[in-house]
Short mmCIF file of C-alpha atoms (C1' of nucleotides) in Angstrom, two decimals:
data_model
loop_
_atom_site.label_atom_id
_atom_site.label_comp_id
_atom_site.label_asym_id
_atom_site.label_seq_id
_atom_site.Cartn_x
_atom_site.Cartn_y
_atom_site.Cartn_z
CA MET A 30 18.49 -22.24 -42.80
CA ALA A 31 17.89 -19.30 -45.01
CA LYS A 32 14.41 -19.44 -44.79
CA LYS A 33 13.96 -18.87 -40.98
CA ILE A 34 13.71 -15.56 -39.38
CA LYS A 35 14.16 -16.68 -35.69
CA PRO A 36 16.83 -18.92 -34.70
CA GLU A 37 15.22 -22.31 -33.68
CA ASP A 38 15.21 -21.44 -29.76
CA GLU A 39 13.92 -18.16 -29.90
CA VAL A 40 10.49 -19.38 -28.82
CA SER A 41 7.09 -16.34 -29.10
CA THR A 42 5.90 -14.85 -26.52
CA GLU A 43 2.66 -16.64 -27.23
CA GLU A 44 4.01 -19.87 -27.88
CA LYS A 45 5.47 -19.45 -24.42
CA ILE A 46 2.54 -18.51 -22.87
CA LYS A 47 0.81 -21.97 -24.66
CA GLU A 48 2.67 -24.20 -23.89
CA ALA A 49 3.17 -23.09 -20.25
CA ALA A 50 -1.08 -23.20 -20.19
CA ARG A 51 -0.68 -26.40 -21.28
CA THR A 52 1.81 -27.26 -19.11
CA VAL A 53 -0.27 -25.97 -16.13
CA PHE A 54 -4.12 -26.58 -16.82
CA MET A 55 -2.99 -30.47 -17.13
CA LYS A 56 -1.11 -30.67 -13.73
CA LYS A 57 -4.15 -28.77 -11.82
CA GLY A 58 -7.22 -27.92 -14.28
CA PHE A 59 -8.83 -25.19 -14.98
CA SER A 60 -10.31 -23.97 -11.77
CA ALA A 61 -7.35 -24.86 -9.73
CA THR A 62 -5.24 -22.93 -12.18
CA ARG A 63 -4.21 -19.25 -11.19
CA THR A 64 -3.22 -17.24 -14.16
CA ARG A 65 -0.51 -16.27 -12.14
CA ASP A 66 0.58 -19.46 -12.29
CA ILE A 67 1.16 -19.74 -16.18
CA ALA A 68 2.46 -15.84 -16.36
CA GLU A 69 4.98 -17.16 -13.99
CA GLU A 70 5.39 -20.66 -15.84
CA ALA A 71 5.85 -18.64 -18.98
CA GLY A 72 8.10 -16.39 -17.42
CA ILE A 73 6.57 -13.21 -18.77
CA ASN A 74 3.72 -11.03 -16.62
CA LEU A 75 0.12 -11.61 -16.57
CA ALA A 76 -0.96 -8.75 -18.42
CA LEU A 77 0.59 -10.33 -21.30
CA LEU A 78 -1.69 -13.42 -21.12
CA ASN A 79 -4.99 -11.54 -21.97
CA TYR A 80 -3.23 -9.62 -24.53
CA TYR A 81 -2.43 -12.34 -26.37
CA PHE A 82 -5.40 -14.53 -25.00
CA ARG A 83 -8.35 -12.18 -24.19
CA SER A 84 -9.21 -14.63 -21.30
CA LYS A 85 -8.37 -17.31 -18.78
CA GLU A 86 -11.28 -19.24 -20.30
CA LYS A 87 -10.10 -18.69 -23.97
CA LEU A 88 -6.92 -19.54 -23.34
CA PHE A 89 -8.28 -22.88 -21.13
CA GLU A 90 -10.52 -23.68 -24.65
CA LEU A 91 -7.41 -23.98 -26.48
CA VAL A 92 -5.43 -26.55 -24.72
CA MET A 93 -8.56 -28.49 -23.87
CA MET A 94 -9.26 -28.90 -27.75
CA GLU A 95 -5.86 -29.34 -28.46
CA LYS A 96 -5.21 -32.46 -26.15
CA PHE A 97 -9.17 -33.34 -27.04
CA GLN A 98 -7.37 -33.97 -30.72
CA ALA A 99 -4.69 -35.49 -29.42
CA PHE A 100 -6.51 -38.08 -27.12
CA PHE A 101 -9.55 -39.08 -29.21
CA GLY A 102 -7.78 -38.09 -32.42
CA VAL A 103 -6.07 -41.86 -31.79
CA ILE A 104 -8.59 -43.74 -31.84
CA PHE A 105 -11.06 -42.69 -34.83
CA PRO A 106 -8.80 -43.33 -37.98
CA ILE A 107 -8.20 -46.49 -36.37
CA LEU A 108 -11.60 -47.66 -36.61
CA ASN A 109 -12.13 -46.09 -39.43
CA ASP A 110 -9.56 -47.97 -41.56
CA PRO A 111 -10.65 -50.23 -43.92
CA SER A 112 -7.76 -52.08 -44.77
CA THR A 113 -7.41 -53.82 -41.19
CA SER A 114 -8.96 -56.50 -39.68
CA LEU A 115 -10.66 -56.05 -36.32
CA GLU A 116 -7.95 -58.30 -34.58
CA GLN A 117 -5.57 -54.81 -35.97
CA LYS A 118 -7.44 -52.62 -35.13
CA VAL A 119 -7.46 -53.59 -31.74
CA GLU A 120 -3.69 -54.03 -31.57
CA LEU A 121 -2.89 -50.45 -32.92
CA ILE A 122 -5.44 -48.71 -30.35
CA ALA A 123 -3.30 -50.77 -27.64
CA ASP A 124 0.05 -50.05 -29.47
CA ARG A 125 -0.75 -46.42 -29.93
CA TYR A 126 -2.81 -45.26 -27.19
CA ILE A 127 0.31 -46.96 -24.49
CA THR A 128 2.68 -44.74 -26.64
CA LEU A 129 0.57 -41.85 -26.21
CA LEU A 130 -0.13 -41.87 -23.02
CA THR A 131 3.62 -43.16 -21.69
CA GLU A 132 4.63 -39.61 -22.96
CA THR A 133 1.87 -37.89 -21.53
CA PRO A 134 0.47 -39.90 -18.48
CA ASP A 135 -1.51 -36.84 -17.47
CA LEU A 136 -3.46 -36.82 -20.11
CA PRO A 137 -6.88 -38.89 -19.77
CA ILE A 138 -6.95 -37.65 -16.04
CA PHE A 139 -6.98 -33.75 -17.33
CA ILE A 140 -9.46 -34.54 -20.19
CA LEU A 141 -12.48 -36.85 -17.97
CA SER A 142 -11.58 -34.37 -15.21
CA GLU A 143 -12.98 -31.76 -17.66
CA ILE A 144 -15.47 -33.74 -19.28
CA ARG A 145 -17.08 -33.58 -15.86
CA THR A 146 -17.74 -30.08 -15.67
CA ASN A 147 -18.14 -29.10 -18.97
CA ALA A 148 -19.98 -32.69 -20.65
CA GLU A 149 -22.34 -30.63 -23.29
CA ARG A 150 -19.64 -28.66 -24.76
CA MET A 151 -16.74 -30.67 -25.25
CA VAL A 152 -19.29 -33.55 -26.82
CA ALA A 153 -20.72 -31.03 -29.21
CA SER A 154 -16.21 -31.44 -31.05
CA VAL A 155 -16.47 -34.98 -30.72
CA HIS A 156 -19.68 -36.45 -32.68
CA LEU A 157 -18.52 -40.13 -30.61
CA ASP A 158 -22.30 -40.73 -31.94
CA LYS A 159 -21.80 -40.35 -35.52
CA ILE A 160 -18.36 -41.32 -35.77
CA LEU A 161 -18.83 -44.66 -34.50
CA VAL A 162 -22.47 -45.59 -35.30
CA ASP A 163 -20.96 -46.06 -39.12
CA SER A 164 -17.31 -46.98 -38.66
CA GLN A 165 -16.08 -49.46 -40.42
CA PHE A 166 -14.93 -51.17 -36.61
CA VAL A 167 -18.63 -51.17 -35.63
CA LYS A 168 -19.08 -52.86 -39.21
CA GLN A 169 -16.53 -55.65 -39.20
CA LEU A 170 -17.85 -56.46 -35.62
CA HIS A 171 -21.62 -56.62 -36.81
CA GLN A 172 -20.51 -59.15 -39.47
CA ARG A 173 -18.05 -61.27 -36.94
CA ARG A 174 -20.13 -61.19 -34.01
CA PRO A 175 -23.54 -59.69 -33.99
CA ASP A 176 -24.13 -60.68 -30.68
CA MET A 177 -21.04 -58.01 -29.30
CA HIS A 178 -21.89 -54.63 -28.54
CA PRO A 179 -19.08 -52.19 -30.41
CA VAL A 180 -19.37 -49.53 -27.31
CA GLN A 181 -18.48 -52.68 -25.00
CA LEU A 182 -15.92 -53.59 -26.95
CA ILE A 183 -14.35 -50.43 -27.00
CA MET A 184 -14.61 -49.54 -23.93
CA SER A 185 -12.96 -52.96 -22.72
CA ILE A 186 -9.66 -52.02 -24.77
CA LEU A 187 -9.86 -48.42 -23.49
CA GLY A 188 -10.65 -49.29 -19.83
CA LEU A 189 -7.42 -51.86 -19.92
CA VAL A 190 -5.19 -49.40 -21.51
CA VAL A 191 -6.52 -45.69 -20.28
CA PHE A 192 -7.59 -47.03 -16.60
CA PRO A 193 -4.14 -47.89 -15.46
CA PHE A 194 -2.89 -44.88 -16.35
CA LEU A 195 -5.63 -43.41 -14.22
CA MET A 196 -4.54 -45.07 -11.10
CA ARG A 197 -0.43 -44.17 -11.85
CA PRO A 198 -0.67 -41.19 -9.71
CA LEU A 199 -1.61 -43.73 -6.45
CA LEU A 200 0.11 -46.73 -7.90
CA MET A 201 3.51 -44.73 -7.46
CA GLN A 202 2.72 -42.59 -4.28
CA ALA A 203 1.76 -45.93 -2.73
CA GLY A 204 5.84 -47.29 -3.51
CA ASN A 205 3.64 -50.02 -6.07
CA ALA A 206 6.23 -49.25 -8.58
CA ASP A 207 8.37 -46.39 -10.27
CA THR A 208 7.84 -44.89 -14.10
CA LYS A 209 10.60 -47.55 -14.87
CA MET A 210 8.27 -50.65 -13.89
CA PHE A 211 4.70 -49.12 -15.19
CA THR A 212 6.15 -48.47 -18.49
CA ALA A 213 7.24 -52.12 -18.82
CA MET A 214 3.73 -53.35 -17.32
CA MET A 215 2.17 -50.94 -19.63
CA ASN A 216 4.20 -52.42 -22.69
CA ASP A 217 3.61 -55.70 -21.28
CA ARG A 218 -0.07 -54.83 -21.72
CA LYS A 219 1.07 -53.53 -25.76
CA GLN A 220 1.74 -57.52 -26.17
CA TRP A 221 -1.16 -59.17 -24.72
CA ILE A 222 -4.27 -56.83 -24.39
CA PRO A 223 -4.50 -57.68 -28.45
CA LYS A 224 -4.07 -61.63 -27.85
CA TRP A 225 -7.22 -61.56 -25.40
CA PHE A 226 -8.92 -59.57 -27.90
CA ASP A 227 -8.30 -62.31 -30.54
CA SER A 228 -9.63 -65.27 -28.85
CA MET A 229 -12.65 -62.67 -27.90
CA LEU A 230 -13.38 -62.23 -31.33
CA LYS A 231 -13.38 -65.57 -32.65
CA VAL A 232 -17.10 -66.63 -34.74
CA LYS A 233 -19.28 -68.49 -32.24
CA MET B 26 -40.20 -45.81 18.30
CA ALA B 27 -40.48 -44.85 21.75
CA LYS B 28 -36.45 -43.77 21.69
CA LYS B 29 -36.02 -42.07 19.06
CA ILE B 30 -37.04 -38.12 19.28
CA LYS B 31 -36.51 -36.49 16.31
CA PRO B 32 -39.08 -37.93 13.65
CA GLU B 33 -37.74 -39.13 10.83
CA ASP B 34 -37.78 -36.48 8.35
CA GLU B 35 -36.30 -33.77 10.15
CA VAL B 36 -32.62 -34.20 9.36
CA SER B 37 -30.59 -31.76 11.95
CA THR B 38 -28.62 -28.88 10.29
CA GLU B 39 -25.68 -30.48 10.32
CA GLU B 40 -26.52 -33.19 8.70
CA LYS B 41 -28.55 -31.47 5.36
CA ILE B 42 -24.84 -29.49 5.35
CA LYS B 43 -22.89 -32.82 4.86
CA GLU B 44 -25.49 -33.75 2.36
CA ALA B 45 -25.20 -31.03 0.62
CA ALA B 46 -21.74 -30.65 0.55
CA ARG B 47 -21.06 -34.41 -0.55
CA THR B 48 -23.64 -33.71 -3.67
CA VAL B 49 -21.37 -30.89 -4.62
CA PHE B 50 -18.06 -31.70 -4.38
CA MET B 51 -19.40 -34.92 -6.18
CA LYS B 52 -20.27 -32.76 -8.85
CA LYS B 53 -17.18 -30.25 -8.79
CA GLY B 54 -15.15 -31.02 -7.23
CA PHE B 55 -12.79 -28.56 -4.74
CA SER B 56 -11.60 -26.25 -6.52
CA ALA B 57 -14.58 -25.73 -8.39
CA THR B 58 -17.03 -25.48 -5.36
CA ARG B 59 -17.63 -22.61 -3.49
CA THR B 60 -19.06 -22.60 -0.09
CA ARG B 61 -21.77 -20.31 -1.30
CA ASP B 62 -22.95 -23.36 -3.61
CA ILE B 63 -23.03 -25.84 -0.70
CA ALA B 64 -25.18 -23.51 1.33
CA GLU B 65 -27.21 -22.70 -1.01
CA GLU B 66 -27.79 -26.32 -1.65
CA ALA B 67 -28.56 -27.37 1.94
CA GLY B 68 -31.06 -24.52 2.49
CA ILE B 69 -29.19 -22.89 5.21
CA ASN B 70 -26.95 -19.83 5.22
CA LEU B 71 -23.26 -19.63 3.97
CA ALA B 72 -22.05 -18.49 8.34
CA LEU B 73 -23.09 -22.13 9.21
CA LEU B 74 -21.12 -23.99 7.28
CA ASN B 75 -18.27 -22.23 9.14
CA TYR B 76 -20.12 -22.31 12.63
CA TYR B 77 -20.13 -26.47 12.07
CA PHE B 78 -17.47 -27.49 10.08
CA ARG B 79 -14.69 -24.56 10.61
CA SER B 80 -13.70 -24.36 6.79
CA LYS B 81 -14.09 -25.16 3.21
CA GLU B 82 -11.35 -27.97 3.43
CA LYS B 83 -12.31 -29.06 6.89
CA LEU B 84 -15.91 -30.61 5.20
CA PHE B 85 -13.81 -31.70 2.00
CA GLU B 86 -11.76 -33.67 3.77
CA LEU B 87 -14.88 -35.15 5.40
CA VAL B 88 -16.67 -35.74 2.21
CA MET B 89 -13.03 -37.13 1.17
CA MET B 90 -12.51 -39.45 3.65
CA GLU B 91 -15.95 -41.26 3.15
CA LYS B 92 -15.79 -41.34 -0.54
CA PHE B 93 -12.68 -42.96 -0.35
CA GLN B 94 -13.79 -45.39 1.95
CA ALA B 95 -16.51 -46.46 0.18
CA PHE B 96 -14.56 -46.89 -2.73
CA PHE B 97 -11.34 -48.69 -1.70
CA GLY B 98 -13.51 -50.25 1.53
CA VAL B 99 -15.17 -52.70 -1.54
CA ILE B 100 -12.33 -54.30 -2.86
CA PHE B 101 -9.61 -55.29 0.45
CA PRO B 102 -11.93 -57.19 1.83
CA ILE B 103 -12.81 -59.25 -1.58
CA LEU B 104 -8.77 -59.29 -1.47
CA ASN B 105 -8.01 -60.52 1.49
CA ASP B 106 -10.55 -63.17 2.49
CA PRO B 107 -9.19 -66.29 2.25
CA SER B 108 -12.34 -68.46 2.28
CA THR B 109 -12.80 -67.39 -1.65
CA SER B 110 -11.10 -68.81 -4.82
CA LEU B 111 -9.45 -66.28 -7.04
CA GLU B 112 -12.71 -66.96 -9.39
CA GLN B 113 -14.98 -65.99 -7.14
CA LYS B 114 -12.84 -62.73 -5.96
CA VAL B 115 -12.89 -61.52 -9.48
CA GLU B 116 -16.56 -61.73 -9.87
CA LEU B 117 -17.74 -60.59 -6.37
CA ILE B 118 -15.45 -57.37 -7.17
CA ALA B 119 -17.32 -57.11 -10.55
CA ASP B 120 -20.49 -57.36 -9.11
CA ARG B 121 -19.96 -55.17 -5.69
CA TYR B 122 -18.41 -52.30 -7.84
CA ILE B 123 -20.93 -52.34 -10.40
CA THR B 124 -23.72 -52.26 -7.99
CA LEU B 125 -22.28 -49.25 -6.10
CA LEU B 126 -21.17 -47.14 -8.99
CA THR B 127 -24.81 -48.00 -10.67
CA GLU B 128 -26.07 -46.18 -7.09
CA THR B 129 -23.37 -43.57 -6.95
CA PRO B 130 -21.55 -43.15 -10.91
CA ASP B 131 -19.81 -39.94 -10.04
CA LEU B 132 -17.54 -41.46 -7.58
CA PRO B 133 -14.47 -42.52 -9.72
CA ILE B 134 -14.17 -39.41 -11.28
CA PHE B 135 -14.61 -37.68 -8.28
CA ILE B 136 -11.87 -39.74 -6.19
CA LEU B 137 -9.42 -39.62 -9.23
CA SER B 138 -9.75 -36.42 -10.06
CA GLU B 139 -9.03 -35.19 -6.32
CA ILE B 140 -6.05 -37.84 -6.22
CA ARG B 141 -4.33 -35.89 -9.02
CA THR B 142 -4.11 -32.69 -6.57
CA ASN B 143 -3.40 -34.21 -3.58
CA ALA B 144 -2.04 -38.19 -4.12
CA GLU B 145 0.26 -37.50 -0.97
CA ARG B 146 -2.17 -37.61 1.34
CA MET B 147 -4.75 -39.39 -0.10
CA VAL B 148 -2.40 -42.00 -0.80
CA ALA B 149 -1.48 -42.37 3.25
CA SER B 150 -4.86 -43.51 4.17
CA VAL B 151 -5.09 -46.54 2.15
CA HIS B 152 -2.07 -48.29 2.65
CA LEU B 153 -2.40 -49.59 -1.52
CA ASP B 154 1.11 -51.62 -0.56
CA LYS B 155 0.99 -53.57 2.39
CA ILE B 156 -2.30 -54.62 1.70
CA LEU B 157 -1.65 -55.36 -1.65
CA VAL B 158 1.68 -57.68 -0.90
CA ASP B 159 0.34 -59.99 1.58
CA SER B 160 -3.29 -60.12 1.12
CA GLN B 161 -4.87 -64.08 0.47
CA PHE B 162 -5.30 -62.31 -3.32
CA VAL B 163 -1.72 -62.16 -3.80
CA LYS B 164 -0.58 -65.48 -2.32
CA GLN B 165 -3.49 -67.45 -4.40
CA LEU B 166 -2.36 -65.93 -7.70
CA HIS B 167 1.16 -66.50 -6.63
CA GLN B 168 0.40 -70.17 -5.94
CA ARG B 169 -1.77 -70.62 -9.29
CA ARG B 170 -0.17 -68.12 -12.00
CA PRO B 171 3.69 -66.81 -10.47
CA ASP B 172 3.72 -65.44 -13.60
CA MET B 173 0.87 -62.94 -13.41
CA HIS B 174 1.48 -59.83 -11.33
CA PRO B 175 -0.97 -58.82 -9.21
CA VAL B 176 -0.99 -55.38 -9.80
CA GLN B 177 -1.56 -55.53 -13.72
CA LEU B 178 -4.71 -58.20 -12.37
CA ILE B 179 -6.09 -55.40 -10.32
CA MET B 180 -5.83 -52.96 -13.04
CA SER B 181 -7.57 -55.21 -15.70
CA ILE B 182 -10.61 -55.49 -13.15
CA LEU B 183 -11.12 -52.54 -12.14
CA GLY B 184 -10.59 -50.87 -15.64
CA LEU B 185 -13.32 -53.50 -16.98
CA VAL B 186 -15.74 -52.25 -14.33
CA VAL B 187 -14.57 -48.68 -13.47
CA PHE B 188 -13.93 -46.93 -16.84
CA PRO B 189 -17.27 -47.22 -18.20
CA PHE B 190 -18.71 -45.21 -15.45
CA LEU B 191 -15.63 -42.46 -16.20
CA MET B 192 -17.25 -42.52 -20.03
CA ARG B 193 -20.42 -42.59 -18.95
CA PRO B 194 -20.99 -38.50 -19.02
CA LEU B 195 -19.87 -38.97 -22.46
CA LEU B 196 -21.43 -41.58 -23.68
CA MET B 197 -24.44 -39.77 -22.11
CA GLN B 198 -24.19 -36.94 -23.77
CA ALA B 199 -23.37 -38.54 -27.45
CA GLY B 200 -26.36 -40.28 -27.43
CA ASN B 201 -24.95 -43.48 -27.29
CA ALA B 202 -26.61 -44.84 -24.08
CA ASP B 203 -29.28 -43.42 -21.64
CA THR B 204 -29.22 -44.39 -18.71
CA LYS B 205 -31.18 -47.64 -18.37
CA MET B 206 -28.85 -48.59 -21.50
CA PHE B 207 -25.88 -48.15 -19.44
CA THR B 208 -27.09 -50.01 -16.74
CA ALA B 209 -28.03 -52.71 -18.60
CA MET B 210 -25.03 -52.70 -20.29
CA MET B 211 -22.82 -52.43 -16.84
CA ASN B 212 -25.16 -55.59 -15.42
CA ASP B 213 -23.75 -57.99 -18.68
CA ARG B 214 -20.15 -56.88 -17.65
CA LYS B 215 -21.34 -58.46 -14.02
CA GLN B 216 -21.70 -61.54 -15.78
CA TRP B 217 -18.82 -61.54 -18.86
CA ILE B 218 -16.39 -60.27 -16.76
CA PRO B 219 -15.70 -63.45 -14.34
CA LYS B 220 -16.36 -65.52 -16.87
CA TRP B 221 -13.15 -63.86 -19.00
CA PHE B 222 -10.74 -64.29 -16.11
CA ASP B 223 -12.01 -67.51 -15.48
CA SER B 224 -10.35 -68.94 -18.45
CA MET B 225 -6.95 -66.79 -17.56
CA LEU B 226 -6.74 -67.47 -14.54
CA LYS B 227 -6.14 -71.07 -15.62
CA VAL B 228 -3.08 -72.87 -14.88
CA LYS B 229 -0.67 -72.80 -18.00
"C1'" DG C 8 4.41 -5.72 -26.60
"C1'" DT C 9 6.17 -5.08 -22.35
"C1'" DC C 10 5.47 -3.72 -17.97
"C1'" DT C 11 3.14 -1.87 -13.25
"C1'" DA C 12 -1.05 -0.46 -11.15
"C1'" DT C 13 -4.89 -1.00 -10.17
"C1'" DA C 14 -9.90 -1.77 -10.69
"C1'" DA C 15 -13.56 -5.31 -10.50
"C1'" DC C 16 -15.18 -8.60 -8.66
"C1'" DC C 17 -15.65 -12.93 -5.96
"C1'" DT C 18 -14.25 -16.39 -2.23
"C1'" DG C 19 -13.59 -17.55 2.44
"C1'" DA C 20 -14.33 -16.45 6.75
"C1'" DT C 21 -16.10 -13.65 10.91
"C1'" DA C 22 -18.50 -10.68 13.93
"C1'" DG C 23 -22.02 -9.16 16.15
"C1'" DA C 24 -27.48 -8.66 16.53
"C1'" DC C 25 -31.08 -11.67 17.36
"C1'" DG D 15 -28.25 -21.97 15.99
"C1'" DT D 16 -29.05 -19.00 12.56
"C1'" DC D 17 -29.15 -15.18 11.14
"C1'" DT D 18 -27.11 -10.27 7.91
"C1'" DA D 19 -23.73 -7.87 6.92
"C1'" DT D 20 -19.07 -7.31 5.92
"C1'" DC D 21 -14.11 -7.47 6.01
"C1'" DA D 22 -9.58 -9.14 4.32
"C1'" DG D 23 -7.72 -11.50 0.50
"C1'" DG D 24 -6.93 -13.49 -3.91
"C1'" DT D 25 -8.30 -13.36 -8.59
"C1'" DT D 26 -9.33 -12.12 -12.97
"C1'" DA D 27 -8.75 -8.51 -16.38
"C1'" DT D 28 -7.53 -3.56 -17.78
"C1'" DA D 29 -5.78 1.44 -18.09
"C1'" DG D 30 -1.98 3.50 -19.23
"C1'" DA D 31 2.69 4.59 -19.23
"C1'" DC D 32 7.31 3.31 -21.60
#
DNA sequence: GTCTATAACCTGATAGAC
DNA sequence: GTCTATCAGGTTATAGAC
């Protein structure tokens, strides 16, 4: 307590802008966002945004890197953990992603939308190729089921976990689900996705 | 032949603009697209765009409705066909979607991105709720597996089929796949997705 | 550090000649 | 129908006062 100079609730202007940027960029994407929106959301003046972050692009990149990290940071450590089995990896991915995305459901559509315009730059910072090719996951899968392509398996798990969050706005608007029901459905998935893959992963 | 006034390759200016709009909107989305981009792509003047379509928004809505129809028009007739079994429906969905998306891989990200900004308007034109609730698919599933939620099943099929196309830019940029390999992987899916669901759909 | 005012630029849309 | 020129409004970014 004595160490703190500022009280908990006193947030720096810089952080206020960053937080506002997270909110607005996530909701509308880069192109549809105006710096004025961010300034208003932050409760500060437009000029301050440029004072702290130089430009809309620089501020965006900051947010993007953060979100990118949040999204892919979940899966990489799991895939590379030598102490877990294939089955446990599947279970962990399902569990961690559904937990993360239940908190921030807009994350996948944000990432995927912005990748569309910016695939080159984004990819440079992930190294999907390196990370996948010599991961524990790939080795384990090759040993167990050399006939299965690791990318196919990853895409299947992520498809089952992430895709519902991409359809969420449509489902909820159409009256097929409310927040509570959607969350319940996703928690169901935490249970049966691992079971589903268990039978798939059995040695032929 | 005698009926045709214009030769095959002579495309009307209106159609040239529409086609350019499809290309540019699909690639960049509404906000990031400038009417000047479309005019340039069409090889015509900016003024002509407004002459034929009045505004950027009107032109976009045209394209959007078309693509929306292309995307959802695949699944609805299959779900409502009384002459096919559940298993056949799964197989048809996988087959038709993978064929469609192999031709137009940008379709899903386009639809989902624009829904984010425009969920309300879009949903009005789909009636997901009505169409799902009293579809043949729902009836058949309820009879066979009353414990399974139809939305869960649809999301799973679509997740497995559509999600890879959303990851495509990332995979290809990262060097994990080229166009040919991606297409091969998706054709694999045409085969095993139906098999996968077959065992799932068996009566308990 | 924070504000107001404004510069500099971009973008959708139109007027008017041909 | 098609073009050039231009308007009107909006957007990012900065200058300069406090």
